Coordinates of C-alpha atoms in Angstrom, one line a residue:
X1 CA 0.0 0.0 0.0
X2 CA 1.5 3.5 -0.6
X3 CA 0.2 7.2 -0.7
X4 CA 1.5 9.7 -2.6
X5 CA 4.8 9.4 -4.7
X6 CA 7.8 11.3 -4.4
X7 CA 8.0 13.9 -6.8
X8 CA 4.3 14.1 -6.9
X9 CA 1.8 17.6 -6.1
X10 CA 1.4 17.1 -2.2
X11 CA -1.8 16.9 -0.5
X12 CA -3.1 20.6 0.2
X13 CA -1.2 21.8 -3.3
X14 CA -2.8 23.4 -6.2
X15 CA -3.4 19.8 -8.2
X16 CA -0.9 20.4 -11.5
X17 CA -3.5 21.7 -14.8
X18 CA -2.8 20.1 -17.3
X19 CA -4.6 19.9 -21.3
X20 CA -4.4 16.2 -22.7
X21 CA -6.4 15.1 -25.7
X22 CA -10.0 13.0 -25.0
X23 CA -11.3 10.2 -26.4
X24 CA -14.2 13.2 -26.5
X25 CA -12.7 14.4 -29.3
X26 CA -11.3 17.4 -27.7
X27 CA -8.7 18.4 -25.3
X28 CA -9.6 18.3 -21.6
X29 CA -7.9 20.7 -19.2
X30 CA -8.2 20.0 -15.5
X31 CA -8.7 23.4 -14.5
X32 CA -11.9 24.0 -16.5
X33 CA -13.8 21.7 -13.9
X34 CA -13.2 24.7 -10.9
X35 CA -16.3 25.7 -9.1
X36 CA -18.1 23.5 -11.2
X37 CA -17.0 20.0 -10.2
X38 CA -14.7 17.6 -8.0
X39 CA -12.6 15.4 -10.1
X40 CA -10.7 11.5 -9.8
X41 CA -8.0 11.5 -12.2
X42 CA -7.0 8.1 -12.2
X43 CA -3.8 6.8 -14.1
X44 CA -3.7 3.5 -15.5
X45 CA -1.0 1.1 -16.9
X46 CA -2.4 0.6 -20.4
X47 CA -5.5 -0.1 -22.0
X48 CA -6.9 -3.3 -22.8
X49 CA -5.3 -5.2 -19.8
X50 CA -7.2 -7.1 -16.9
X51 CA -7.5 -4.8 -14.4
X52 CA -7.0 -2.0 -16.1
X53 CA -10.5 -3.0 -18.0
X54 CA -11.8 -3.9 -14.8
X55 CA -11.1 -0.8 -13.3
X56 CA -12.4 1.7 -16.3
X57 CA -15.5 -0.7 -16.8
X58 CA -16.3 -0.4 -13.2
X59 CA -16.2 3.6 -13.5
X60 CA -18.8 3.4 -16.2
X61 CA -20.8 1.3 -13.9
X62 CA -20.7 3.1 -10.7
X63 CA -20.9 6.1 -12.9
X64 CA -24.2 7.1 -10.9
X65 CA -22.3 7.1 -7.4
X66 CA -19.8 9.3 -9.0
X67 CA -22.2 11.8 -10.3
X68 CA -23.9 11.7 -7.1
X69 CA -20.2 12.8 -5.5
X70 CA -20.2 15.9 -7.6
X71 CA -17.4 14.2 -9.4
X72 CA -15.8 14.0 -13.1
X73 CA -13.8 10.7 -13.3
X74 CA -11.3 10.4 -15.7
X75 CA -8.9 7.9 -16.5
X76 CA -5.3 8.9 -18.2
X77 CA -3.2 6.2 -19.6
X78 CA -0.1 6.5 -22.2
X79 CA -1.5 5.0 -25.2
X80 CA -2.2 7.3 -27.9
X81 CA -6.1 8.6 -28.7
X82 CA -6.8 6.1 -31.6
X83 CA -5.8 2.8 -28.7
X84 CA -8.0 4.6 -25.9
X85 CA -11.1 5.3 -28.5
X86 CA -10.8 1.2 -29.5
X87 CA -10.4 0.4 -25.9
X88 CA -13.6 2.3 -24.5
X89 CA -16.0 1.5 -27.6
X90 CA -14.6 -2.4 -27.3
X91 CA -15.8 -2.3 -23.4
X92 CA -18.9 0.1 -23.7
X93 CA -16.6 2.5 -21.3
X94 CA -18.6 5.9 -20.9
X95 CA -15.8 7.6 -18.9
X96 CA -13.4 10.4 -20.6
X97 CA -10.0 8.7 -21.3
X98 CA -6.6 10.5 -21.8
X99 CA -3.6 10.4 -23.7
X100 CA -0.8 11.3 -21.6
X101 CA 1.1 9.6 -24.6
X102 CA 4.6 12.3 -24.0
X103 CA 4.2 11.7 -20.7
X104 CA 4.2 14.8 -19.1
X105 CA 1.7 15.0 -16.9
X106 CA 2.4 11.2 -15.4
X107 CA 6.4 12.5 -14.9
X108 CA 4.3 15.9 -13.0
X109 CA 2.2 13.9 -11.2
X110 CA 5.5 11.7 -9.9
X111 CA 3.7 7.9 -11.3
X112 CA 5.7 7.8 -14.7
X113 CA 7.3 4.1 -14.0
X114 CA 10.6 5.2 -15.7
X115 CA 11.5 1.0 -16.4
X116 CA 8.0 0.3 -18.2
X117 CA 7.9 4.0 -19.6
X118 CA 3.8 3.7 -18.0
X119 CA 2.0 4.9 -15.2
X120 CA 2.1 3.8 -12.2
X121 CA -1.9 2.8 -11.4
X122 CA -2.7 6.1 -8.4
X123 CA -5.2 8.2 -8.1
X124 CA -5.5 12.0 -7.3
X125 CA -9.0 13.7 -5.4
X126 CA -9.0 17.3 -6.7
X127 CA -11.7 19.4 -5.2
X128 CA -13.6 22.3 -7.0
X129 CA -11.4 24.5 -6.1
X130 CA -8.5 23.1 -7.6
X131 CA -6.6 21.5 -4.4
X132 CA -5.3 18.2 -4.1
X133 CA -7.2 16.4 -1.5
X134 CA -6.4 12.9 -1.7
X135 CA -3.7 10.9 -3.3
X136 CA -3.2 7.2 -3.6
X137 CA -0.3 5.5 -6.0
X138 CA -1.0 1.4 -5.9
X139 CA 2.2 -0.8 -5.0
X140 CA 1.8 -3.0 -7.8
X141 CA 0.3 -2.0 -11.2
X142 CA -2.2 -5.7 -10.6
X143 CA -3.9 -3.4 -7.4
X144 CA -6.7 -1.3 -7.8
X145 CA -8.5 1.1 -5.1
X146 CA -12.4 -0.4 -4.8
X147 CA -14.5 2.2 -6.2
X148 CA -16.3 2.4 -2.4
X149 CA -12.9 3.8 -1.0
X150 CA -12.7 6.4 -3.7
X151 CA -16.3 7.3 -3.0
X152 CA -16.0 7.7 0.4
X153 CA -12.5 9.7 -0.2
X154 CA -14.8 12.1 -2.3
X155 CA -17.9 11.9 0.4
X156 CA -15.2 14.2 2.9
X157 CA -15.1 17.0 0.9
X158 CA -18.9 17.9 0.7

């Protein structure tokens, strides 16, 4: 189990903005979600693996809950925009996915795995005002948070 990386935004910190290009067809900037909207950004190893399906399926699902949370979930991987549109049509995933394909914002956000050049599976809680809340990096990529701990991370800040 682990928290947050070295190298990465600490809690209580301005999250890191960053623009990435969406499987929405459009780029999608963190910082356009202030005052409107708490957000999960959750990084994952690579598309179409086991629990990396599992995990982005079970967002769709549990969308609802989310919603409920006043939160955007969306998941970043490093696979390009074509991969990540294949991936979410394949598993019906309704989520926003991201191409952090240079790598920038995983390296900013301290989960860039330098040996598999992927992100480390970890999530980051950024409240509507832009803060880091809550942060989360998994030990081993085959770990995933259950969706009822990041709900209940989210529940504090109401």
């Amino acid at each position: 189990m682990s928290t947050a990386p070295v190298g990465a935004p600490a809690v209580g910190q301005v999250a890191p903005d960053f623009t990435l290009p969406s499987t929405a067809g459009s780029e999608f900037t963190l910082s356009t979600l202030r005052e409107r909207s708490n957000v999960l950004v959750a990084f994952f190893p690579a598309a179409f693996t086991r629990v990396c399906t599992a995990e982005m399926c079970s967002f769709t699902e549990e969308f609802s809950q989310f919603d409920r949370a006043n939160a955007v979930v969306v998941g970043i991987s490093v696979d390009q925009i074509p991969s990540l549109k294949e991936f979410r049509a394949k598993h019906g995933i309704t989520i926003d996915l991201l191409s952090d394909a240079r790598r920038d914002v995983s390296q900013r956000y301290g989960v860039l795995d330098e040996a598999k050049f992927t992100a480390r599976r970890s999530y980051f809680i950024v409240d509507r005002s832009g803060v880091l809340r809550w942060a989360f990096v998994e030990e081993h990529n085959g770990q995933r948070r259950d969706n009822r701990e990041l709900l209940a991370e989210l529940a504090k800040l109401r």
